[in-house]
């Protein structure tokens, strides 16, 4: 069992948990993920690592409530335990040799983009961050990004905070302003990552995307997380989760992501009802 | 006086039309009467050919003799001397190509039902014996075992009995490896696997789940930082193979590993499980492949309410699955479409599987494996309407440990290279099971775990 050391709601649907997992904390690197199970009958869900404290022996995850499992996870209190917590899985984000990088995060994806930006910053890389949200109320990690970015652009779709722009527009402005990036790292909803690569392709800037397909074991055993990358089948859990954005077949990945949509919606409603009953 | 009947006692089983709708065990096990009758068929012959056919050298005539004396616990102890997982082996071993293949009674008539006898004895022990095994005196040596499948459990058990301090590292949240994620409940109830794991824990073996060696720590760290003096790698053959045909990434195409893991490990077929699986009631499923795993996937699909086709490129005779598994599958209503090979999988506009285009095959000359090689019949393509496809084409070893262990040599197929003692190219590091051989059987993995335990014992004793 794995203890929840800290719990913090970042916005109404995004929560941060710090989990006691000393061995994972010792090895974790930005870009890697963990798999957890909330309880005995729980499903295994992958979540990318948002941070780690090697001294304290804790690993941080930030998640959005999207289905039954994240709903249950969100009801766990500080001091309570998670059934299973395994990692670090996948390959770390490669940062070697980079001098100037644009980090583009969208929504809860910013939680994963942040440790990457931080690592790059710590290694002396010039970091330009673009973080985008639907609206003001769900902006997260702004201060954290500010601390590790040479340039920070905060965008909202509705203009209620920061620039009224999509991250793609903000990124394109930066590129047009003459910034020459060695690489763009983009993490967020799959559709957003697809459009970001659409922009960077125009300017031929290498782009790394972080994929989070449906997964079970996370060690290469089930093949459920497979993607087509450069015409070849790759397993996100062992070959990724970072891939060259120009090579990823996003449309296929988007379709594969909807495999259990009906089940998930139904289960989430069930879970919500259950929690409502408990409250009564 | 020996029972000279030419036929084995039939194994009682659930009715095919009942069992193909539930996940309860298919074979029900011999009654005491049947077990005594079957045991009496053993001639207790001097040269014991059956023993030489067993990868872990169970002293078969000895345990059968104990059965005839109604000393079932004595029979269990006789088996347990060399086999750490009798209840598992009695169920999933391919006895027909091992012990029973060499049985003298098989020369004329059917061999003695050794596997069925073993199962009875193991189950008898499990229901009648409560005493916890005595923890052996510690010898002060620490050994790490990577993987808790049949190879790892056997190796851990043998070493623990000799007083070693053994820690088993398992990547998943539950110990048992393929015994829990691969083999379905109806062939091997998970309670039996749990009992075997609990037995090892009672012997003092530590089982650390959620530990992906190669990620959370390397083999070098296990030896240097955690002071394990020897390591056994029994990490299995992990990566599922695909055919690399168009449409393999459509929704509804599973690897057998994924499909079976969802069902067996995650219990996706049960209401109380949070893990989803495609709803198969009234749907059509094609399982591609002809091995035991394909049979498991097909029979699971059937139990989820599907009409199931096994699509295999060779003929019925060439199916690599155990005869018994094929027979069970046929009885349960699985349709075999042999001498057919998939060419592509076709999807609808939503990206779901709609059909699979196959081509008819015929058998040509024997190939390197000695089997007649399948050849496509030109122009014979046809569409098979299906909603899901399960690829059961085998697996290749997981490269994680190889990639994170310096100086560990592997062969062309990714298997770890070991010598006749189970030793790898690294001192103190042993390996066995599918991680070495590629996908094989439970009992061969156990044999390898056993061999490595013996070698590790010799190595650490001399050291």
XYZ file of C-alpha atoms in Angstrom:
743
model
C 0.000 0.000 0.000
C 1.167 3.497 -0.825
C 0.398 6.466 1.432
C -0.947 9.772 0.198
C 1.307 12.350 1.830
C -0.281 15.468 0.340
C -3.518 16.156 -1.476
C -4.282 19.479 -3.109
C -7.068 20.487 -5.489
C -5.569 22.634 -8.205
C -8.933 23.385 -9.767
C -12.382 21.780 -9.474
C -11.460 18.872 -11.712
C -7.681 18.616 -11.294
C -6.026 17.246 -8.163
C -2.427 16.839 -7.052
C -1.351 13.864 -4.961
C 2.040 13.267 -3.436
C 2.568 9.567 -2.862
C 5.094 7.861 -0.644
C 7.145 5.631 -2.943
C 10.832 6.009 -2.070
C 12.273 3.575 -4.606
C 10.338 5.173 -7.472
C 11.231 8.677 -6.253
C 14.894 7.704 -6.384
C 14.730 6.774 -10.059
C 11.956 8.894 -11.575
C 12.801 11.294 -14.410
C 10.588 13.771 -16.270
C 8.628 12.083 -19.031
C 8.221 8.795 -17.193
C 4.956 7.508 -15.798
C 3.547 5.321 -13.049
C 0.621 2.902 -13.023
C -1.703 2.839 -10.077
C -4.720 0.987 -8.774
C -6.960 2.783 -6.330
C -8.382 -0.304 -4.652
C -8.677 -4.090 -4.759
C -10.963 -4.253 -7.818
C -9.456 -1.191 -9.419
C -8.219 -0.944 -12.970
C -4.602 -0.124 -13.708
C -4.274 3.430 -14.996
C -1.116 5.148 -16.206
C -0.349 8.691 -15.047
C 2.713 10.642 -16.047
C 4.909 11.731 -13.168
C 4.486 15.440 -12.366
C 7.359 15.592 -9.905
C 9.384 13.743 -7.308
C 11.299 14.446 -4.141
C 14.225 12.074 -3.859
C 14.978 13.096 -0.250
C 11.414 12.790 0.973
C 10.863 9.664 -1.103
C 7.676 10.904 -2.713
C 6.282 11.005 -6.230
C 3.790 13.630 -7.368
C 0.906 12.989 -9.748
C -1.603 15.489 -11.062
C -4.756 14.117 -12.632
C -8.010 15.252 -14.128
C -11.236 13.525 -13.203
C -12.352 11.844 -16.413
C -13.671 8.418 -15.458
C -14.663 6.178 -12.582
C -11.098 5.486 -11.514
C -10.007 9.108 -11.377
C -13.291 9.895 -9.620
C -12.427 7.319 -6.954
C -8.856 8.560 -6.820
C -10.124 12.073 -6.203
C -12.059 10.866 -3.176
C -8.926 9.552 -1.490
C -7.863 11.748 1.399
C -4.468 12.746 2.680
C -3.099 9.946 4.859
C -5.094 7.268 3.044
C -3.499 4.613 0.866
C -3.471 3.543 -2.765
C -3.587 -0.183 -3.469
C -0.807 -0.241 -6.048
C 1.743 2.210 -7.405
C 4.395 1.020 -9.832
C 7.104 2.734 -11.811
C 8.961 4.594 -13.036
C 7.869 3.292 -16.437
C 8.690 4.381 -19.965
C 11.693 6.313 -21.180
C 12.618 9.706 -19.711
C 12.324 12.788 -21.919
C 15.628 13.343 -23.702
C 17.157 16.735 -23.034
C 20.763 16.200 -24.046
C 22.323 18.753 -26.338
C 19.358 21.127 -26.326
C 19.977 24.885 -26.097
C 16.590 26.480 -26.700
C 13.270 24.723 -26.355
C 9.602 25.661 -26.479
C 7.431 23.708 -24.062
C 3.760 23.714 -25.008
C 1.281 22.391 -22.452
C -2.468 22.134 -22.652
C -4.864 21.696 -19.723
C -3.848 18.980 -17.308
C -1.013 18.140 -19.724
C 0.763 21.133 -18.182
C 1.301 18.956 -15.126
C 3.571 16.739 -17.172
C 5.094 19.526 -19.223
C 6.158 21.327 -16.058
C 8.806 18.812 -14.850
C 10.200 18.733 -18.385
C 10.446 22.539 -18.462
C 12.029 22.489 -15.031
C 14.609 19.911 -16.006
C 15.509 21.822 -19.153
C 15.781 25.045 -17.142
C 17.985 23.364 -14.527
C 20.267 22.161 -17.295
C 20.698 25.719 -18.534
C 18.451 25.463 -21.562
C 16.530 28.565 -22.647
C 12.909 27.640 -22.060
C 9.908 29.325 -23.650
C 6.668 27.971 -22.245
C 3.205 28.237 -23.701
C 0.447 26.940 -21.478
C -3.163 26.914 -22.547
C -6.479 26.377 -20.798
C -10.126 26.577 -21.710
C -10.864 29.319 -19.211
C -9.445 31.286 -16.271
C -10.842 29.043 -13.499
C -8.840 26.022 -14.549
C -5.426 27.615 -14.978
C -2.848 25.547 -13.073
C 0.884 25.752 -12.319
C 1.329 29.284 -13.642
C 3.835 30.268 -10.936
C 5.698 27.006 -11.332
C 6.087 27.585 -15.050
C 7.097 31.194 -14.527
C 9.913 30.044 -12.253
C 11.469 27.828 -14.907
C 10.714 29.712 -18.125
C 12.595 32.526 -19.836
C 9.409 33.413 -21.662
C 5.939 32.398 -20.514
C 2.721 32.755 -22.429
C -0.520 31.854 -20.687
C -3.481 31.477 -23.036
C -7.164 30.835 -22.543
C -9.594 29.820 -25.248
C -12.155 32.400 -24.090
C -9.723 35.177 -23.243
C -10.774 35.240 -19.596
C -7.130 35.145 -18.573
C -3.799 35.808 -20.286
C -3.924 35.938 -24.062
C -7.084 34.952 -25.878
C -5.421 32.412 -28.106
C -4.899 28.763 -28.792
C -1.470 27.436 -27.870
C -0.826 26.852 -31.551
C -1.280 30.555 -32.299
C 0.908 31.605 -29.369
C 3.633 29.189 -30.432
C 3.488 30.346 -34.016
C 3.879 33.964 -32.908
C 7.006 33.047 -30.966
C 8.438 31.268 -33.987
C 7.519 34.145 -36.295
C 9.147 36.577 -33.882
C 12.413 34.928 -34.802
C 12.870 32.349 -32.059
C 14.781 29.384 -33.388
C 14.039 26.356 -31.234
C 16.091 23.190 -31.242
C 12.933 21.402 -30.286
C 9.320 21.867 -29.271
C 7.990 19.594 -26.518
C 4.220 19.432 -26.416
C 2.033 17.675 -23.903
C -1.724 17.903 -23.672
C -4.878 16.623 -25.299
C -4.030 14.498 -28.307
C -5.876 16.812 -30.696
C -3.847 19.746 -29.417
C -0.578 17.867 -29.905
C -1.677 17.024 -33.428
C -2.278 20.695 -34.221
C 0.973 21.777 -32.585
C 2.860 19.415 -34.881
C 0.881 20.963 -37.719
C 2.446 24.326 -36.870
C 5.968 23.108 -36.205
C 5.982 21.103 -39.416
C 5.549 24.349 -41.326
C 8.733 25.707 -39.764
C 10.435 22.334 -39.625
C 11.064 22.398 -35.878
C 11.552 18.972 -34.365
C 8.621 18.193 -32.067
C 8.326 15.711 -29.256
C 4.872 14.617 -28.115
C 3.976 12.615 -25.011
C 1.408 9.936 -25.797
C -0.914 8.421 -23.211
C -2.908 5.635 -24.845
C -4.930 2.954 -23.057
C -2.581 0.697 -21.147
C -2.688 -2.261 -18.786
C 0.624 -3.575 -17.587
C 2.928 -0.782 -18.738
C 5.907 -3.097 -19.199
C 5.424 -4.152 -22.823
C 3.421 -7.259 -22.116
C -0.074 -6.472 -23.408
C 0.465 -4.356 -26.507
C -2.719 -2.406 -25.795
C -0.874 0.915 -25.955
C 0.375 0.414 -29.489
C 0.617 3.324 -31.884
C 1.715 3.722 -35.447
C 4.883 5.823 -35.522
C 6.669 6.297 -38.809
C 4.625 3.455 -40.272
C 5.769 1.047 -37.581
C 3.887 -0.308 -34.576
C 5.355 1.027 -31.321
C 4.385 0.386 -27.715
C 3.993 3.664 -25.810
C 4.919 1.971 -22.534
C 8.370 0.753 -23.546
C 9.219 2.674 -26.728
C 7.730 5.937 -25.410
C 5.750 7.690 -24.076
C 7.702 10.415 -25.955
C 7.664 10.175 -29.747
C 8.635 12.283 -32.735
C 5.412 14.179 -33.365
C 5.947 14.250 -37.129
C 5.874 10.457 -37.226
C 2.850 9.721 -35.026
C -0.431 8.665 -36.638
C -2.637 10.893 -34.469
C -5.932 10.050 -36.143
C -5.491 6.371 -35.410
C -4.439 7.115 -31.834
C -7.504 9.344 -31.331
C -9.782 6.546 -32.528
C -8.077 3.933 -30.370
C -8.518 6.200 -27.361
C -12.289 5.941 -27.641
C -12.331 2.133 -27.317
C -14.021 2.060 -23.910
C -15.758 5.426 -23.979
C -19.269 4.074 -23.322
C -18.051 1.876 -20.493
C -16.105 4.750 -18.967
C -18.998 7.214 -19.065
C -21.349 4.670 -17.574
C -18.905 3.687 -14.842
C -18.164 7.284 -14.001
C -21.848 8.041 -13.569
C -22.157 4.980 -11.338
C -19.185 6.081 -9.254
C -20.542 9.622 -8.935
C -23.919 8.330 -7.806
C -22.235 6.118 -5.258
C -20.288 9.003 -3.785
C -23.411 11.191 -3.735
C -25.240 8.512 -1.759
C -22.386 8.369 0.727
C -22.571 12.115 1.215
C -26.275 11.870 1.992
C -3.063 -57.035 -9.226
C -2.776 -54.328 -11.819
C -5.827 -52.936 -13.561
C -5.311 -54.060 -17.154
C -7.945 -51.811 -18.738
C -6.565 -50.283 -21.933
C -8.366 -47.018 -21.283
C -7.702 -44.261 -18.801
C -10.449 -43.351 -16.404
C -12.314 -40.486 -18.051
C -11.881 -37.101 -16.433
C -15.242 -35.861 -15.144
C -15.968 -32.444 -16.622
C -18.644 -29.766 -16.713
C -21.068 -30.223 -19.604
C -19.731 -28.306 -22.621
C -22.912 -26.303 -23.075
C -22.939 -25.242 -19.471
C -19.254 -24.512 -19.060
C -18.994 -22.415 -22.191
C -21.055 -19.823 -20.331
C -19.122 -19.750 -17.066
C -15.532 -19.363 -15.881
C -15.596 -22.256 -13.410
C -13.084 -25.039 -13.794
C -13.839 -27.337 -16.731
C -12.288 -30.547 -15.419
C -13.763 -31.595 -12.101
C -11.093 -34.041 -10.945
C -11.193 -37.761 -10.177
C -13.227 -39.202 -7.356
C -11.356 -41.369 -4.858
C -12.803 -44.440 -6.523
C -11.536 -43.321 -9.919
C -8.129 -42.393 -8.579
C -7.655 -45.822 -7.006
C -8.803 -47.533 -10.178
C -6.445 -45.430 -12.300
C -3.495 -45.813 -9.930
C -3.908 -49.574 -10.194
C -3.078 -49.308 -13.897
C 0.537 -48.400 -13.078
C 2.816 -51.425 -13.403
C 5.468 -49.840 -11.157
C 8.033 -50.895 -13.737
C 11.725 -51.024 -12.899
C 13.194 -48.656 -15.488
C 10.626 -45.867 -14.934
C 10.504 -44.313 -18.385
C 7.839 -41.844 -17.212
C 10.275 -40.157 -14.805
C 12.725 -39.428 -17.609
C 9.918 -37.678 -19.479
C 9.312 -35.247 -16.624
C 11.266 -31.991 -16.719
C 11.398 -31.937 -12.920
C 11.820 -35.710 -12.447
C 8.787 -36.363 -10.282
C 9.205 -39.904 -8.923
C 5.981 -40.972 -10.573
C 5.781 -44.697 -9.698
C 6.520 -43.843 -6.043
C 3.655 -41.411 -5.698
C 1.287 -43.718 -7.557
C 2.211 -46.577 -5.223
C 1.345 -44.351 -2.254
C -2.033 -43.710 -3.866
C -2.719 -47.437 -4.102
C -1.967 -47.579 -0.372
C -4.451 -44.702 0.112
C -1.616 -42.682 1.603
C -2.469 -39.503 -0.288
C -0.362 -37.214 1.863
C 2.559 -39.592 1.329
C 1.885 -39.388 -2.393
C 1.884 -35.587 -2.199
C 5.185 -35.559 -0.358
C 6.677 -37.854 -2.995
C 5.700 -35.371 -5.718
C 6.627 -32.337 -3.686
C 10.186 -33.569 -3.248
C 10.946 -32.488 -6.790
C 7.997 -30.363 -7.890
C 7.010 -27.194 -6.103
C 3.700 -26.702 -7.931
C 1.858 -30.060 -8.068
C -1.683 -28.631 -8.218
C -0.637 -26.431 -11.142
C 1.222 -29.158 -13.053
C -1.561 -31.670 -12.578
C -3.722 -29.224 -14.533
C -1.631 -27.540 -17.174
C 1.299 -29.850 -17.975
C 1.243 -31.408 -21.446
C 1.559 -34.913 -19.970
C 0.876 -36.497 -23.360
C 4.225 -35.266 -24.627
C 6.097 -35.846 -21.372
C 5.627 -38.474 -18.657
C 2.626 -40.172 -20.227
C 4.325 -40.343 -23.608
C 6.861 -42.791 -22.191
C 4.441 -44.817 -20.053
C 4.733 -48.530 -20.823
C 0.962 -48.864 -20.711
C 0.802 -46.514 -23.668
C 2.453 -49.049 -25.943
C -0.807 -50.935 -26.111
C -3.749 -48.762 -25.095
C -3.698 -45.510 -23.175
C -0.954 -44.527 -20.757
C -1.667 -44.158 -17.054
C -3.413 -40.826 -16.372
C -0.434 -39.471 -14.442
C -1.503 -35.835 -14.613
C -4.975 -36.626 -13.348
C -3.535 -38.611 -10.463
C -1.162 -35.790 -9.614
C -4.025 -33.319 -9.585
C -6.055 -35.484 -7.222
C -3.162 -35.843 -4.824
C -2.364 -32.122 -4.841
C -5.990 -31.154 -4.299
C -6.300 -33.719 -1.522
C -3.320 -32.181 0.198
C -4.676 -28.658 -0.254
C -8.023 -29.515 1.344
C -6.782 -31.836 4.079
C -3.466 -30.447 5.242
C -3.401 -27.246 7.205
C -0.005 -27.454 8.882
C 2.344 -24.665 7.952
C 5.658 -25.841 6.611
C 8.596 -25.513 8.950
C 10.805 -22.596 7.971
C 14.217 -24.026 7.223
C 17.244 -22.779 9.159
C 18.628 -19.687 7.445
C 21.992 -20.162 5.770
C 22.710 -16.441 5.578
C 22.741 -16.103 1.774
C 20.493 -13.697 -0.106
C 19.110 -14.493 -3.554
C 16.874 -12.322 -5.774
C 14.377 -13.877 -8.165
C 12.970 -11.692 -10.933
C 9.509 -12.711 -12.011
C 6.975 -14.779 -10.079
C 5.879 -17.085 -12.872
C 6.478 -20.834 -12.823
C 10.261 -20.513 -13.270
C 10.660 -17.921 -10.530
C 8.338 -19.622 -8.059
C 10.099 -22.958 -8.522
C 13.549 -21.451 -8.152
C 12.450 -19.471 -5.078
C 10.830 -22.522 -3.487
C 13.829 -24.786 -3.988
C 16.243 -22.205 -2.594
C 14.013 -21.338 0.358
C 13.855 -25.005 1.317
C 17.648 -24.952 1.522
C 17.628 -21.985 3.871
C 18.301 -19.138 1.442
C 16.787 -15.732 2.067
C 14.845 -15.304 -1.173
C 13.082 -12.192 -2.458
C 10.880 -12.472 -5.533
C 10.349 -9.278 -7.545
C 7.139 -9.111 -9.568
C 6.243 -6.303 -11.980
C 2.473 -6.761 -11.734
C 0.366 -6.248 -8.634
C -0.191 -9.961 -8.166
C 2.281 -12.848 -8.039
C 2.016 -15.836 -10.381
C 3.071 -14.506 -13.771
C 1.443 -16.328 -16.662
C -0.415 -18.521 -14.160
C -2.509 -15.499 -13.157
C -2.552 -13.224 -16.196
C -2.442 -15.823 -18.957
C -4.071 -19.126 -18.096
C -7.821 -18.710 -17.541
C -9.648 -19.507 -14.338
C -11.511 -22.391 -16.001
C -8.244 -24.230 -16.631
C -6.377 -23.157 -13.524
C -8.336 -21.590 -10.654
C -6.446 -18.611 -9.289
C -7.056 -19.750 -5.726
C -4.684 -22.637 -6.466
C -1.944 -20.300 -7.635
C -2.489 -18.114 -4.580
C -2.160 -21.165 -2.364
C 1.175 -22.044 -3.959
C 2.422 -18.474 -3.499
C 1.232 -18.470 0.129
C 3.093 -21.747 0.617
C 6.312 -20.092 -0.518
C 5.709 -17.144 1.780
C 5.272 -19.583 4.661
C 8.717 -20.927 3.768
C 10.064 -17.414 4.256
C 10.128 -16.211 0.648
C 9.475 -12.462 0.351
C 7.318 -11.446 -2.588
C 7.671 -7.822 -3.675
C 4.960 -6.911 -6.181
C 4.881 -3.700 -8.252
C 8.619 -3.948 -8.814
C 9.768 -3.575 -12.393
C 13.389 -4.650 -12.283
C 15.228 -2.744 -14.960
C 13.302 0.412 -14.117
C 13.003 0.804 -10.366
C 16.337 -0.904 -9.856
C 18.795 -2.786 -12.021
C 20.327 -6.210 -11.532
C 23.618 -4.515 -10.725
C 21.943 -2.527 -7.960
C 20.296 -5.655 -6.584
C 23.740 -7.192 -6.258
C 25.783 -4.138 -5.251
C 23.401 -1.973 -3.237
C 21.002 -4.575 -1.896
C 23.607 -7.321 -1.451
C 21.918 -10.170 -3.246
C 24.664 -12.695 -3.921
C 22.919 -14.321 -6.843
C 20.033 -13.388 -9.137
C 17.670 -15.594 -11.101
C 15.953 -14.004 -14.099
C 12.586 -15.589 -14.820
C 10.974 -12.590 -16.447
C 9.144 -14.558 -19.126
C 8.461 -13.844 -22.750
C 6.609 -10.612 -22.642
C 6.178 -8.812 -25.909
C 3.233 -9.903 -28.016
C 3.831 -10.392 -31.737
C 1.607 -8.975 -34.433
C 1.275 -9.899 -38.103
C 2.069 -6.446 -39.485
C -0.960 -6.517 -41.760
C -3.204 -3.506 -42.464
C -5.872 -2.800 -39.862
C -4.106 -4.326 -36.870
C -4.537 -1.151 -34.838
C -8.279 -0.907 -35.359
C -10.489 -0.884 -32.295
C -11.342 -4.470 -31.473
C -7.947 -5.951 -32.332
C -6.301 -7.373 -29.228
C -3.119 -9.256 -28.579
C -3.963 -12.479 -26.754
C -1.870 -11.117 -23.873
C -4.030 -8.025 -23.543
C -7.294 -9.902 -23.946
C -6.338 -12.592 -21.435
C -4.848 -10.099 -18.971
C -8.058 -8.103 -18.957
C -10.015 -11.277 -18.257
C -7.729 -13.299 -15.999
C -5.733 -10.756 -14.047
C -8.155 -7.848 -14.075
C -11.374 -9.959 -14.026
C -12.967 -7.655 -16.595
C -15.819 -10.154 -17.095
C -17.050 -9.550 -13.575
C -19.485 -6.794 -12.634
C -17.326 -5.636 -9.723
C -14.208 -5.086 -11.810
C -13.350 -1.556 -12.930
C -11.413 -2.858 -15.938
C -13.304 -2.695 -19.224
C -13.370 -5.262 -21.997
C -15.222 -5.126 -25.269
C -18.743 -6.437 -24.929
C -18.750 -9.664 -26.952
C -22.273 -10.971 -26.400
C -23.728 -11.807 -29.794
C -20.541 -10.671 -31.536
C -18.159 -12.604 -33.768
C -14.532 -13.054 -32.806
C -11.607 -14.374 -34.816
C -8.661 -15.755 -32.862
C -5.580 -15.913 -35.057
C -3.153 -18.710 -34.150
C -3.327 -22.322 -33.069
C -1.439 -22.657 -29.791
C -2.646 -23.136 -26.236
C -2.904 -19.383 -25.776
C -5.137 -19.173 -28.846
C -7.367 -21.880 -27.361
C -7.551 -19.944 -24.080
C -8.472 -16.730 -25.893
C -11.080 -18.531 -27.999
C -12.672 -20.245 -25.037
C -12.739 -16.994 -23.036
C -14.422 -15.219 -25.976
C -17.011 -17.969 -26.100
C -17.711 -17.509 -22.416
C -18.283 -13.813 -23.031
C -21.043 -14.788 -25.449
C -19.316 -14.572 -28.833
C -19.353 -16.820 -31.867
C -15.698 -17.740 -32.143
C -13.496 -18.732 -35.075
C -9.958 -19.989 -34.715
C -8.109 -18.930 -37.846
C -4.935 -20.941 -38.354
C -2.754 -21.162 -41.425
C -1.998 -24.877 -41.176
C -4.434 -27.796 -40.709
C -6.112 -29.390 -37.668
C -3.306 -31.943 -37.438
C -0.696 -29.214 -37.166
C -2.335 -27.189 -34.377
C 0.412 -26.666 -31.800
C -2.101 -26.594 -28.926
C -2.517 -29.598 -26.677
C -4.931 -32.122 -28.117
C -7.070 -31.910 -24.989
C -7.410 -28.132 -25.328
C -8.481 -28.406 -28.956
C -10.997 -31.081 -28.065
C -12.427 -28.981 -25.254
C -12.663 -25.998 -27.581
C -14.527 -28.010 -30.215
C -16.921 -29.390 -27.601
C -17.623 -25.852 -26.434
C -18.619 -24.793 -29.923
C -15.516 -23.014 -31.178
C -15.392 -23.073 -34.995
C -12.026 -23.956 -36.506
C -11.176 -22.248 -39.766
C -7.888 -23.940 -40.423
C -5.818 -23.552 -43.594
C -6.695 -19.871 -43.651
C -4.460 -16.878 -43.077
C -5.456 -13.255 -42.433
C -4.377 -10.761 -45.080
C -5.903 -7.589 -43.647
C -8.435 -6.385 -41.135
C -11.126 -4.034 -42.374
C -12.698 -1.298 -40.288
C -15.864 0.761 -40.342
C -15.815 4.562 -40.390
C -15.530 4.667 -36.583
C -12.318 2.673 -36.655
C -13.926 -0.526 -35.358
C -13.215 -3.977 -36.751
C -15.838 -4.954 -39.349
C -14.288 -7.941 -41.075
C -11.073 -9.783 -41.710
C -9.883 -10.687 -45.181
C -8.343 -14.163 -45.207
C -6.671 -16.251 -47.872
C -6.953 -20.016 -48.151
C -3.795 -22.017 -47.653
C -2.541 -25.440 -48.636
C 0.272 -27.444 -47.163
C 3.510 -27.854 -49.078
C 6.801 -29.505 -48.248
C 8.014 -29.771 -44.629
C 9.982 -26.680 -43.540
C 12.895 -26.344 -41.120
C 10.589 -27.020 -38.154
C 9.570 -30.330 -39.732
C 6.012 -29.103 -40.237
C 4.540 -28.804 -43.695
C 4.733 -25.187 -44.693
C 1.544 -23.382 -45.619
C 1.296 -21.857 -49.113
C -1.281 -19.288 -50.210
C -3.876 -20.366 -52.771
C -3.845 -17.566 -55.336
C -7.109 -15.663 -55.677
C -8.823 -17.414 -52.776
C -9.283 -14.312 -50.598
C -12.569 -13.982 -48.766
C -14.016 -11.710 -46.087
C -14.919 -13.092 -42.692
C -17.377 -10.812 -40.869
C -16.030 -10.289 -37.333
C -16.275 -7.649 -34.609
C -13.020 -8.457 -32.873
C -9.703 -10.084 -33.711
C -7.371 -11.600 -31.150
C -3.806 -12.054 -32.322
C -2.282 -15.080 -30.682
C 0.966 -15.458 -32.549
C 3.399 -15.897 -29.714
C 5.633 -13.546 -27.801
C 9.242 -12.504 -27.683
C 11.355 -11.873 -24.566
C 10.964 -8.488 -22.885
C 14.134 -6.477 -23.589
C 13.950 -4.387 -20.406
C 16.378 -6.460 -18.367
C 18.749 -7.017 -21.261
C 18.846 -3.272 -21.916
C 19.631 -2.407 -18.315
C 22.129 -5.141 -17.469
C 25.655 -4.706 -18.735
C 27.341 -7.789 -20.104
C 24.216 -9.924 -20.303
C 24.399 -11.791 -23.583
C 21.308 -12.566 -25.585
C 20.642 -14.556 -28.722
C 19.241 -13.477 -32.073
C 15.668 -13.870 -30.869
C 16.238 -11.814 -27.728
C 16.460 -14.796 -25.359
C 19.060 -14.668 -22.587
C 21.944 -17.047 -23.270
C 22.649 -19.561 -20.496
C 24.949 -22.560 -20.165
C 23.855 -26.065 -19.135
C 23.759 -24.917 -15.506
C 21.429 -22.010 -16.196
C 24.254 -19.470 -15.756
C 24.224 -16.345 -17.942
C 27.267 -14.458 -19.197
C 27.329 -12.621 -15.862
C 28.756 -14.172 -12.704
C 26.070 -14.966 -10.163
C 23.271 -14.203 -12.606
C 21.141 -17.162 -13.707
C 18.127 -17.300 -15.991
C 15.467 -19.717 -17.137
C 11.992 -20.150 -18.554
C 10.553 -18.152 -21.424
C 13.110 -15.353 -20.878
C 15.665 -17.864 -22.209
C 13.696 -20.125 -24.536
C 10.941 -17.860 -25.828
C 7.348 -18.943 -25.240
C 7.219 -22.542 -23.975
C 5.381 -24.485 -21.270
C 4.882 -24.035 -17.548
C 6.697 -27.251 -16.722
C 9.752 -26.450 -18.848
C 10.006 -23.122 -17.056
C 9.747 -24.958 -13.748
C 12.488 -27.326 -14.846
C 14.708 -24.372 -15.647
C 13.935 -22.722 -12.307
C 14.813 -25.948 -10.572
C 18.096 -26.317 -12.415
C 19.060 -22.731 -11.636
C 18.246 -23.208 -7.946
C 20.601 -26.193 -7.858
C 23.344 -24.237 -9.634
C 22.895 -21.186 -7.404
C 23.146 -23.428 -4.355
C 26.377 -24.974 -5.632
C 27.776 -21.577 -6.580
C 27.061 -19.954 -3.220
C 28.179 -22.999 -1.247
C 31.547 -23.028 -2.991
C 31.942 -19.263 -2.913
